[in-house]
Short mmCIF file of C-alpha atoms in Angstrom, two decimals:
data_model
loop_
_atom_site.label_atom_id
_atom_site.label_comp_id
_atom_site.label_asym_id
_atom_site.label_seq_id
_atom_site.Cartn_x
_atom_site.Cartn_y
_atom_site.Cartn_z
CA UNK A 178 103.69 67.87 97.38
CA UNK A 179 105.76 70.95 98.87
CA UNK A 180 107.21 69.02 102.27
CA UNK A 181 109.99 70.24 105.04
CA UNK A 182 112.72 67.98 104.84
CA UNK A 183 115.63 66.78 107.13
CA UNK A 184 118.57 65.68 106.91
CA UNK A 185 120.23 63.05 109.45
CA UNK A 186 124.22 61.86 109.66
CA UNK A 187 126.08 60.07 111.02
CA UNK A 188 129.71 59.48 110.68
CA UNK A 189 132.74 56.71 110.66
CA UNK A 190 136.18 59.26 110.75
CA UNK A 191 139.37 57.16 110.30
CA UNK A 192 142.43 58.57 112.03
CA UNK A 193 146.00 57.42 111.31
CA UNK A 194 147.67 56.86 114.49
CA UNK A 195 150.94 58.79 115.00
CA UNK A 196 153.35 55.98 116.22
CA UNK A 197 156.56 55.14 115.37
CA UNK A 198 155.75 51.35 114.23
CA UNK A 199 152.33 49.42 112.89
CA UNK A 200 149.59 48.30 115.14
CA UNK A 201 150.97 44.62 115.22
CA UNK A 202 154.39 44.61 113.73
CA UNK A 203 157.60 46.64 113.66
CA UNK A 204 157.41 48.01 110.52
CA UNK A 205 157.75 51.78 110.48
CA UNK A 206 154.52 53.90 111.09
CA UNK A 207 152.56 56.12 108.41
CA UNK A 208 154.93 58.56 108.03
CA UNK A 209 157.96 55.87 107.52
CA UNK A 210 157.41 54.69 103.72
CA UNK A 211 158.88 56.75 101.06
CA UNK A 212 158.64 54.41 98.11
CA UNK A 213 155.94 51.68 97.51
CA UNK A 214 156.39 48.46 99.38
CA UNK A 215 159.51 49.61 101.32
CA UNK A 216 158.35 49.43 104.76
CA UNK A 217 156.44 45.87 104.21
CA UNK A 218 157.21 42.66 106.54
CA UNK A 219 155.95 39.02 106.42
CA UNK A 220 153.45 40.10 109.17
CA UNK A 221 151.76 43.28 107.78
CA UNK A 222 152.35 41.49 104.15
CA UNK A 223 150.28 38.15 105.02
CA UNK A 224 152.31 35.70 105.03
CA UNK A 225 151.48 32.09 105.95
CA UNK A 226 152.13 31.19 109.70
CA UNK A 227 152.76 35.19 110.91
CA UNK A 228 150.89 35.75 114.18
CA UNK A 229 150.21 39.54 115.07
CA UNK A 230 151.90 41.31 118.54
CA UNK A 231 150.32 44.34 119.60
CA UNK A 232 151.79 47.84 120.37
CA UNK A 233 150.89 49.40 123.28
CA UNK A 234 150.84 52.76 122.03
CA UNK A 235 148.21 52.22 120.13
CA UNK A 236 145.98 51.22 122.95
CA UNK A 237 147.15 54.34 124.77
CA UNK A 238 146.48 56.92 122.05
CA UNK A 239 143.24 55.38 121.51
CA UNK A 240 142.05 55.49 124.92
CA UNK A 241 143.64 59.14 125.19
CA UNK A 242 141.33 59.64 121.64
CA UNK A 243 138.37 58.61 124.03
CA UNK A 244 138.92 60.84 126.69
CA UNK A 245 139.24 63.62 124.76
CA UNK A 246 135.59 62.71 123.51
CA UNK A 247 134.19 62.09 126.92
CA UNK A 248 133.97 58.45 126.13
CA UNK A 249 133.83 55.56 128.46
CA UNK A 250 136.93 53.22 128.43
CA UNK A 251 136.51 49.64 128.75
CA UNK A 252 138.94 48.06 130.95
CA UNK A 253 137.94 44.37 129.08
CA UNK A 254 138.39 44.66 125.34
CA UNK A 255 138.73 42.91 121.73
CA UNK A 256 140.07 42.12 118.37
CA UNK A 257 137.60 40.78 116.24
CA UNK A 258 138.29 39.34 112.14
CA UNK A 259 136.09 41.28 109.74
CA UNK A 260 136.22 38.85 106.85
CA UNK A 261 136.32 40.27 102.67
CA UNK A 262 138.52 40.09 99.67
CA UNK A 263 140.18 42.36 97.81
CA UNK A 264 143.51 42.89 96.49
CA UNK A 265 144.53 45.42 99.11
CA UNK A 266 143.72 43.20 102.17
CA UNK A 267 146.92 40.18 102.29
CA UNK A 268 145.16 38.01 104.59
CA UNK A 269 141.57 38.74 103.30
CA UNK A 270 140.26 39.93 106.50
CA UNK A 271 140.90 42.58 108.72
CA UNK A 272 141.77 42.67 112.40
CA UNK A 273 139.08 45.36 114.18
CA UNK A 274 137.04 45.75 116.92
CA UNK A 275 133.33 45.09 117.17
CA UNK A 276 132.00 42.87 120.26
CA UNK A 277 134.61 45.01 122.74
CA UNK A 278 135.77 48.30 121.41
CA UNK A 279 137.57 50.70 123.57
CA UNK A 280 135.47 53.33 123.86
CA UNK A 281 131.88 53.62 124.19
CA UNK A 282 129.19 56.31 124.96
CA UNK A 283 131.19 60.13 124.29
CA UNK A 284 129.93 63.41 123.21
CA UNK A 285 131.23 66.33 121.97
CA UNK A 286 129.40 69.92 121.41
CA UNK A 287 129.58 71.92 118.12
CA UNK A 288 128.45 75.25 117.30
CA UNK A 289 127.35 76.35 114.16
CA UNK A 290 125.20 79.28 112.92
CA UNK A 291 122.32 77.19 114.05
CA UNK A 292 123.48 76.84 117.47
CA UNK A 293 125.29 74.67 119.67
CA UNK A 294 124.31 70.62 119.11
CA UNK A 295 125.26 67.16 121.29
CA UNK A 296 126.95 64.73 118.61
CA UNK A 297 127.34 61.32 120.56
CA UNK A 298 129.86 58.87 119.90
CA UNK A 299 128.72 55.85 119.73
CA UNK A 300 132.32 53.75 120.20
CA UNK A 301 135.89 54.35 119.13
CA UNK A 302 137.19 51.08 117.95
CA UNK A 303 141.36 50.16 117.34
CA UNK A 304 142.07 48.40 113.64
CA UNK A 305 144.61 48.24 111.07
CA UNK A 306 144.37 49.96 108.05
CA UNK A 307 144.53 47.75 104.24
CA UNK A 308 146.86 48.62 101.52
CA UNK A 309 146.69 50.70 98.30
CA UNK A 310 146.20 50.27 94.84
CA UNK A 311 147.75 52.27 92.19
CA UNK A 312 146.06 52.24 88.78
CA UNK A 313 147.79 52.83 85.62
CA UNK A 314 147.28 52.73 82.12
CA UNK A 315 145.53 48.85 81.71
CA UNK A 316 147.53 47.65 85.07
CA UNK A 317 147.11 48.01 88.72
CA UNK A 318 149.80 47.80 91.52
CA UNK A 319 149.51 46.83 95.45
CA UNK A 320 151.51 49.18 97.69
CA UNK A 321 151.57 47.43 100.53
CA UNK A 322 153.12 50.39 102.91
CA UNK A 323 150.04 51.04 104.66
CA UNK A 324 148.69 47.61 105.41
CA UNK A 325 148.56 47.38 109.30
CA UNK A 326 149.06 51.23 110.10
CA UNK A 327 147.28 51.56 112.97
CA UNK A 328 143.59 53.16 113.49
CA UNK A 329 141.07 54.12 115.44
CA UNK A 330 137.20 54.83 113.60
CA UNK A 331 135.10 56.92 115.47
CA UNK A 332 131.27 56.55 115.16
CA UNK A 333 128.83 58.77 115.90
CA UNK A 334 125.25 58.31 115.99
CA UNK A 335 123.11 59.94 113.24
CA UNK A 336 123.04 63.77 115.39
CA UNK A 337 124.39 65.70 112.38
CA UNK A 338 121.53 67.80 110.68
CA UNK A 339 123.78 70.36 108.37
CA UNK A 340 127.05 69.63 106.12
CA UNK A 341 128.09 72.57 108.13
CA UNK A 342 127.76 70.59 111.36
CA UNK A 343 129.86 67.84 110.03
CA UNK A 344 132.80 69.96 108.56
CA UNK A 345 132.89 71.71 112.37
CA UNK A 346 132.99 68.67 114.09
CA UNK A 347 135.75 67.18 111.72
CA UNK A 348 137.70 70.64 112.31
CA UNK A 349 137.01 70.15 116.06
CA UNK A 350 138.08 66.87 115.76
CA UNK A 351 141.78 67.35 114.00
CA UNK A 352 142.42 70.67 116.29
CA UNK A 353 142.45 68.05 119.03
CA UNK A 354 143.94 65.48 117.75
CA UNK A 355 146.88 67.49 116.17
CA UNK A 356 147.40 68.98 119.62
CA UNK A 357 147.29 65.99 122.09
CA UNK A 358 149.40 63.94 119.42
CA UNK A 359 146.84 61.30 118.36
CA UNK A 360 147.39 61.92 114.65
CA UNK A 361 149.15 63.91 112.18
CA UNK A 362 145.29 64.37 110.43
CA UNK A 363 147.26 65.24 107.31
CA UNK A 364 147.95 63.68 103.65
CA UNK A 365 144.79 61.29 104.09
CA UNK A 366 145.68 60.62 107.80
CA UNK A 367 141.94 61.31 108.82
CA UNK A 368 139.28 59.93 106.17
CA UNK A 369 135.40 59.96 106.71
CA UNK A 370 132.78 57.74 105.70
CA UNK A 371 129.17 59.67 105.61
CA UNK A 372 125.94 58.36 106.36
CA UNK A 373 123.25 60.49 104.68
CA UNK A 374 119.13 59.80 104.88
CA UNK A 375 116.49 62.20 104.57
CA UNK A 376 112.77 62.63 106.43
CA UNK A 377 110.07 65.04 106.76
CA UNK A 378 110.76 67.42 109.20
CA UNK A 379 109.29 66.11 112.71
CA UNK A 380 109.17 62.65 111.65
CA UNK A 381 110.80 60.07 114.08
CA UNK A 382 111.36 57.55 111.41
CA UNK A 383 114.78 57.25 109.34
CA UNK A 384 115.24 57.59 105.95
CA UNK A 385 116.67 55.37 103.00
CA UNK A 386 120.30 55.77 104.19
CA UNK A 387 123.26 55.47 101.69
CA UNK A 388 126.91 55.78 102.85
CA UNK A 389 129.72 58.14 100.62
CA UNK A 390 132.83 56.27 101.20
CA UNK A 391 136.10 57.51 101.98
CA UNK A 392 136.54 61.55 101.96
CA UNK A 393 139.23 63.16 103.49
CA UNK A 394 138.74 66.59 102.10
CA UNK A 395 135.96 69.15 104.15
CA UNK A 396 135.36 70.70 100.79
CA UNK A 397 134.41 67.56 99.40
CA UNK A 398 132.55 66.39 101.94
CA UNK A 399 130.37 69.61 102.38
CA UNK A 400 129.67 69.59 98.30
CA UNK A 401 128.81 65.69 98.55
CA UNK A 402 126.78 66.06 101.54
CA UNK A 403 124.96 69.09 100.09
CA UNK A 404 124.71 67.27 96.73
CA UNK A 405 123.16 63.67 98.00
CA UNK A 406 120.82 65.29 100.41
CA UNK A 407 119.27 66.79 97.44
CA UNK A 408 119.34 63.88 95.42
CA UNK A 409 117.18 62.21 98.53
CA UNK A 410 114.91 65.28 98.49
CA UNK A 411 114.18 65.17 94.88
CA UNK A 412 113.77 61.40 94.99
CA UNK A 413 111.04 61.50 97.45
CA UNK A 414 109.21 65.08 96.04
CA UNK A 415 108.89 64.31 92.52
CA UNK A 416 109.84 60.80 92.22
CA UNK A 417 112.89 61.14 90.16
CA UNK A 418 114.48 57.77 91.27
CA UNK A 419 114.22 54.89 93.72
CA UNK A 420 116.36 55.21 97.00
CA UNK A 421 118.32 52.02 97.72
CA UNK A 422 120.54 51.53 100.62
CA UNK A 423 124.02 51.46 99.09
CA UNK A 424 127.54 52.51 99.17
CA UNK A 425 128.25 55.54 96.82
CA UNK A 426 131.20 57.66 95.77
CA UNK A 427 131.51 60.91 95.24
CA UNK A 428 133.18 62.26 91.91
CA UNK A 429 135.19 65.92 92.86
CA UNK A 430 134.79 66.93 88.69
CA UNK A 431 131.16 66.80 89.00
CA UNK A 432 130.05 66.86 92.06
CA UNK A 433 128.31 64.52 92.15
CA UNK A 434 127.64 60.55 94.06
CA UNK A 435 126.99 57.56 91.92
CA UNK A 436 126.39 53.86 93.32
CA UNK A 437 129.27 51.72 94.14
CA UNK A 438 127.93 48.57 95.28
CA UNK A 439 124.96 47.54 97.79
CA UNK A 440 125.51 48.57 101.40
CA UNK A 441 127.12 45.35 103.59
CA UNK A 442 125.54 44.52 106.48
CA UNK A 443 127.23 42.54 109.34
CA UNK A 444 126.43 39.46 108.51
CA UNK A 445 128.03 39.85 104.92
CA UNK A 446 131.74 40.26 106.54
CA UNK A 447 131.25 37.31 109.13
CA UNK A 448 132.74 39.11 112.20
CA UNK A 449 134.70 36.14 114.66
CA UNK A 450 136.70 36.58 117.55
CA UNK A 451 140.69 36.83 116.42
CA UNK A 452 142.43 33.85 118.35
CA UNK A 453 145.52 35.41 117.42
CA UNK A 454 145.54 38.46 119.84
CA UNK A 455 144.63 38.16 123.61
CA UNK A 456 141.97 40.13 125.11
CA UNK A 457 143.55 43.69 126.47
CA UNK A 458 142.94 44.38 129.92
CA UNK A 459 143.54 48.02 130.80
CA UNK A 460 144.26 48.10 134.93
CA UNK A 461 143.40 50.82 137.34
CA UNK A 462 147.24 51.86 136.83
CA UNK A 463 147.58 52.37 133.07
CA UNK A 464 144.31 53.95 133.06
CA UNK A 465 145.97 56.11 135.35
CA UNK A 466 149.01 56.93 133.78
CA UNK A 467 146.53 57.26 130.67
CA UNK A 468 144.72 60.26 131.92
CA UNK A 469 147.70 61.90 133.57
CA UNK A 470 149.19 62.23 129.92
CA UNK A 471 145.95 63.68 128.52
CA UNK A 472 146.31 66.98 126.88
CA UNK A 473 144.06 70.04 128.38
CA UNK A 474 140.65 69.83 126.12
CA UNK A 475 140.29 72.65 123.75
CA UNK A 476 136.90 73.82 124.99
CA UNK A 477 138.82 74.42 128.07
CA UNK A 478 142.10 76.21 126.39
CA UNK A 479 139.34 78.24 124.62
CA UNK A 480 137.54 79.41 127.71
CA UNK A 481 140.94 80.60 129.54
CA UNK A 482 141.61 82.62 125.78
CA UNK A 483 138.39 84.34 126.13
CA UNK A 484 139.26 84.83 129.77
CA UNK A 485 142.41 86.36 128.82
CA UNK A 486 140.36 89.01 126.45
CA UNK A 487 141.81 87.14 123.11
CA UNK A 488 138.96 87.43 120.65
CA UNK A 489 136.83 84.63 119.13
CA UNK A 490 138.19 85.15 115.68
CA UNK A 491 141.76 84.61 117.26
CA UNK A 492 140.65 81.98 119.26
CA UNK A 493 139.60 80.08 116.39
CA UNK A 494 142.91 80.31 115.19
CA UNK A 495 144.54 79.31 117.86
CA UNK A 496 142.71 76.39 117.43
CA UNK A 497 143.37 75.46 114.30
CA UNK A 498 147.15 75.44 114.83
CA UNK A 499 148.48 73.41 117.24
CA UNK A 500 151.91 74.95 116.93
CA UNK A 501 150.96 78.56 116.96
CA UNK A 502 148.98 77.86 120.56
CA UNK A 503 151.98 75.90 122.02
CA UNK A 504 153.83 78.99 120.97
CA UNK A 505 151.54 81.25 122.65
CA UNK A 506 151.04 78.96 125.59
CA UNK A 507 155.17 78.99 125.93
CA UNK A 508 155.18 82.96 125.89
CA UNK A 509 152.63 83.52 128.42
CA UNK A 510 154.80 81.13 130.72
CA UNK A 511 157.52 83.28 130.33
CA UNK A 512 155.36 86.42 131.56
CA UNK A 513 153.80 87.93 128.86
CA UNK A 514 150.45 88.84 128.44
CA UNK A 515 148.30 86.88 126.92
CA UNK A 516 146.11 88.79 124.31
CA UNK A 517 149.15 91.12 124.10
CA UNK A 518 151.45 88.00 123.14
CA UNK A 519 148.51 86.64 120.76
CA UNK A 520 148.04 89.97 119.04
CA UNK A 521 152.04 90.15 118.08
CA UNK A 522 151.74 85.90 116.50
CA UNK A 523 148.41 86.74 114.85
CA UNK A 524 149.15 90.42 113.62
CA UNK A 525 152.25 90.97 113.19
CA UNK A 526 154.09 87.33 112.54
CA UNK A 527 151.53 86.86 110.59
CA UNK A 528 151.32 89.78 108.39
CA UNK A 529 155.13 89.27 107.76
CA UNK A 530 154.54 85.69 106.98
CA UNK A 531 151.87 86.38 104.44
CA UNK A 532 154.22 88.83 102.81
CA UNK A 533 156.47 86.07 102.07
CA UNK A 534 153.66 84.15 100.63
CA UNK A 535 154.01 81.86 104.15
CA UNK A 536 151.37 80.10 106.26
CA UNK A 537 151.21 81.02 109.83
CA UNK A 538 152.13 77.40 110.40
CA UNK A 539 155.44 78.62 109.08
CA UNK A 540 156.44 80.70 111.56
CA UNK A 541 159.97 79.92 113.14
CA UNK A 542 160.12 81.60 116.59
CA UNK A 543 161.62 81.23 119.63
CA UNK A 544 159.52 81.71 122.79
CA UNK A 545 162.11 83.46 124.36
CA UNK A 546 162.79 85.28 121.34
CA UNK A 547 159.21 86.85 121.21
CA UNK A 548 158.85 87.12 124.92
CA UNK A 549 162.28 89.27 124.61
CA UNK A 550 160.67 91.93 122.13
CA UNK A 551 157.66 91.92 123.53
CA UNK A 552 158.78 92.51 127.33
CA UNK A 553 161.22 95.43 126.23
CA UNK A 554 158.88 97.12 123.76
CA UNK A 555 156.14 97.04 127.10
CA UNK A 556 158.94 98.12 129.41
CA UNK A 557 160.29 100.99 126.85
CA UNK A 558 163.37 100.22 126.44
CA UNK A 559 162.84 99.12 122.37
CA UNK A 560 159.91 101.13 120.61
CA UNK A 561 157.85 99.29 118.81
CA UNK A 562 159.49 100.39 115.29
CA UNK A 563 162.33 98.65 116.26
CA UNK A 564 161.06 95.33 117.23
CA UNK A 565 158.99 95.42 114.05
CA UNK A 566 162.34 95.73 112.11
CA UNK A 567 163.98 93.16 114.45
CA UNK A 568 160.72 90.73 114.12
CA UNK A 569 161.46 90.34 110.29
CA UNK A 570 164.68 89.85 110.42
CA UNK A 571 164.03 86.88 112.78
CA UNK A 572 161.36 85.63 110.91
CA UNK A 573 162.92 86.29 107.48
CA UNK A 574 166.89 85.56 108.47
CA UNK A 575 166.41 83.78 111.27
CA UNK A 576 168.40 86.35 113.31
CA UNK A 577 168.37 85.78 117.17
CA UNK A 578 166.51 88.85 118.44
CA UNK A 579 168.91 90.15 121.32
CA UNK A 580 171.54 90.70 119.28
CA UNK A 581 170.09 92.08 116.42
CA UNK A 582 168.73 94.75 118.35
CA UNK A 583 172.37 95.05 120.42
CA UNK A 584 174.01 95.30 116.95
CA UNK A 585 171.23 98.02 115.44
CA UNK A 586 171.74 99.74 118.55
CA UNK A 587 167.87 99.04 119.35
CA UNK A 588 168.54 98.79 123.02
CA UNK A 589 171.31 101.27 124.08
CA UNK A 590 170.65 103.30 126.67
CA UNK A 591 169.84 106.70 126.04
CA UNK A 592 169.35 109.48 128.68
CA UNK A 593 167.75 112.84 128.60
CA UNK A 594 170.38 115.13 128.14
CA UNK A 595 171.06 113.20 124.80
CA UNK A 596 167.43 113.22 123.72
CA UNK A 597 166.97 117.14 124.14
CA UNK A 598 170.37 117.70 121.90
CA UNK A 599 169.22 115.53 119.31
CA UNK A 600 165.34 117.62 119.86
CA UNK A 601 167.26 120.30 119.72
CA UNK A 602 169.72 119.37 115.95
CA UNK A 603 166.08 117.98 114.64
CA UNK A 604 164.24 121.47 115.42
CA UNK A 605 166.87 123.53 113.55
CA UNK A 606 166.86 121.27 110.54
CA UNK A 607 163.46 121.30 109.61
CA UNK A 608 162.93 125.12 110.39
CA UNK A 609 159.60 125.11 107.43
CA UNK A 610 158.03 122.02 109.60
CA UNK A 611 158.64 123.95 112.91
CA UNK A 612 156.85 127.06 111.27
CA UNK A 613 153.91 124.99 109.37
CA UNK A 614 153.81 123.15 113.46
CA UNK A 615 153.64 126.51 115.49
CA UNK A 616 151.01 127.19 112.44
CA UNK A 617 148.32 124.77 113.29
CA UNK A 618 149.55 122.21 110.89
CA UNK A 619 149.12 119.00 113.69
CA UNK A 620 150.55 116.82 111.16
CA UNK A 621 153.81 118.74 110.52
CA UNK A 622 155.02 117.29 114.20
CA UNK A 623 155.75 113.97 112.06
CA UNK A 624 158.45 115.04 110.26
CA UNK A 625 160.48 116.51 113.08
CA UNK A 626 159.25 113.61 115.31
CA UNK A 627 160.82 111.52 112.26
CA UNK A 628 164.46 112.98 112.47
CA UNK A 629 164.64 112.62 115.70
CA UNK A 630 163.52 108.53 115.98
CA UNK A 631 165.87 108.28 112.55
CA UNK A 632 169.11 109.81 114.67
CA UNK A 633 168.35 108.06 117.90
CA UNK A 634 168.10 105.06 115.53
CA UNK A 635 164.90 103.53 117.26
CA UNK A 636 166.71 103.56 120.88
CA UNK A 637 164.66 105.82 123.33
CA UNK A 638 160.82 105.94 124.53
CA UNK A 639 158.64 107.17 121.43
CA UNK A 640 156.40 108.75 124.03
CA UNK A 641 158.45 110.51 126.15
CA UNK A 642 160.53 111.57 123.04
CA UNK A 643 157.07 112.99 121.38
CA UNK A 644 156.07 114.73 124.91
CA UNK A 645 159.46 116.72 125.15
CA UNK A 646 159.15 117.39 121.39
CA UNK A 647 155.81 119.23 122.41
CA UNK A 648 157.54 120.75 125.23
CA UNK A 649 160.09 122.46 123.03
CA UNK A 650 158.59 123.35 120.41
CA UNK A 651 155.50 124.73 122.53
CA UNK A 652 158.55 126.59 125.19
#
């Protein structure tokens, strides 16, 4: 039996909220604990008789999550009690959303090699995160830090077909949330549950579907996406196995899934309304407000690069770091041109940067300070030798531009009459390059062209110093 086979996913991504408190207590946000249990209450903690109040920034950053999916936003919605035990949880439930979520009904495109794909979102729903265990030696210890953090999950319907699908929408997915400041989408902050079946290619039908819980890393998730689709494949070509529905993990040694426990289905966690918390009603005016604060989309930002001439390997990233695109975005207001400005952050920041054995998310910048080299090297008053020189000190010391090149003497004027005597002192000390020059030897114009850039000390236009070198030495 040689059949086609594919493969259908769907999602459940888990983003950590960047707010300064929990979704329905004071207690300091995700980035707030620095030892275990330190940023705990009797609310986020359980406690008997503690009622929940919710933060409003949640909602917002939620809906803001939604828009930036092209989701609907309900203007009616709900907190529902999704009842289990285990040590993590305090009050043995937790407070999500599943009769009213936010959002309903978004999309967002991803292109791969295959081509561009629709992945719908089914709903973005608000919820509070459970705590953490620690295991160690024969004991195990409850940090309750990030009990109540707030989240939103984000569920598509099953329109994945590659691991190479997924790991672009889940890049897509943190470039935009990094940028409009939903999440951090670092140190765990983003998580993703996968939903893997398999079927003969054409059928309509879904496959046995098992869920790998609770990846945060795209390496990870390609291998155990890649790994369990086989293990489907081989189940149903040569009968290696039965396929359950069940929840797996997937072991990063290996790399491989193994069974955790049978999947839950609704009924299992008996979802009730939360009496607790009052329905949210989002009015025409916060909705408003909402929207205004939305950041541009990336497809957008993207389009206007490409506009611009930037290329699509710099586009890409662009994308990938907020900060460097805010960076660029800031230098372009100040005049510069765009692919010219995005060619000095991705080339030549860069290149310094990975010298040092830095990230480009390193890079420590002003906007003015690289719309200052950039605007005098393109208006010739600083050749672009000297701004090089003056770029690593910047990046490397942290010098402020303008006066490093003031102090190196980068930017002092220098007029023709001095250019021609220093032609002049350059020609009569390198009398064998003049001779090897007026010989046909092209290159030996470098050397002269050298003394004279080394006593002007980088000041002075490098054309108009090479064109009156010619002049000379051709007179």
């Amino acid at each position: 039996m040689n059949m086609n086979y594919e493969i259908v996913i769907g999602l459940e991504t888990h983003v950590e909220l960047s707010t300064e408190s929990k979704i329905f207590c004071s207690c300091g946000g995700h980035s707030s604990p620095k030892e275990a249990n330190d940023c705990v209450c009797p609310a986020c903690s359980g406690m008997p008789g503690m009622l929940p109040v919710m933060n409003k920034r949640v909602v917002e950053l939620a809906a803001t999550a939604g828009l930036m999916l092209n989701c609907e936003i309900n203007r009616y919605t709900t907190f529902d009690k999704k009842n289990y035990y285990y040590p993590d949880l305090p009050c043995a439930y937790q407070i999500t959303q599943l009769n009213h979520p936010i959002c309903t009904n978004g999309c967002v495109k991803v292109k791969t090699s295959a081509g561009e794909r629709d992945i719908r979102i089914k709903q973005i729903h608000m919820e509070e995160d459970a705590g953490k265990l620690v295991h160690g030696g024969n004991s195990s210890f409850v940090d309750f830090n990030r009990t109540s953090v707030p989240l939103i999950e984000i569920v598509t319907q099953p329109d994945f077909r590659s691991a190479e699908e997924v790991v672009t929408y889940l890049g897509k997915l943190k470039s935009m949330f990094k940028a409009g400041g939903i999440s951090e989408c670092e140190e765990g902050a983003m998580r993703c549950d996968v939903n893997i079946s398999v079927r003969e290619e054409g059928s309509e039908e879904f496959g046995v579907r098992t869920e790998i819980k609770n990846m945060s890393s795209f390496e990870a998730i390609e291998r155990a996406i890649n790994y369990e689709a086989q293990r489907h494949m081989d189940a149903i070509e040569f009968e290696t196995e039965e396929l359950v529905q069940e929840t797996r993990r997937f072991d990063d040694v290996s790399g491989k899934t193994f069974a955790m426990r049978n999947k839950e289905t609704e009924a299992d966690y008996r979802y009730f309304p939360d009496p607790n918390l009052m329905p949210i009603v989002i009015d025409d005016e916060w909705l408003e407000q909402i929207k205004a604060n939305k950041p541009v989309a990336l497809d957008e930002k993207a389009e206007a690069y490409a506009e611009a001439g930037i290329s699509d390997k710099e586009i890409a990233m662009l994308m990938s770091e907020h900060k460097i695109a805010a960076l660029l975005d800031d230098v372009v207001s100040l005049g510069c041109n765009a692919k010219d400005a995005a060619a000095w952050i991705l080339t030549d920041c860069a290149g310094i940067l990975r010298k040092a054995g830095q990230k480009l998310s390193d890079l420590a910048i002003t906007p003015q300070g690289l719309a200052y080299l950039i605007k005098n090297v393109n208006e010739g008053k600083l050749n672009r030798g000297a701004a090089k020189k003056t770029l690593i000190a910047v990046i490397e010391d942290g010098a402020d531009p303008e006066r490093y090149c003031e102090e190196q003497g980068f930017t002092a004027q220098v007029d023709d009459s001095m250019i021609e005597s220093v032609i002049d002192k350059a020609i009569a000390a390198n009398e064998q390059a003049v001779a090897d020059y007026k010989a046909g030897k092209e290159k030996a114009l470098m050397a002269i062209f050298g003394a004279c850039m080394k006593e002007l000390k980088g000041s002075g236009n490098p054309q108009l110093i090479r064109e009156l070198l010619i002049k000379k030495l051709q007179g």
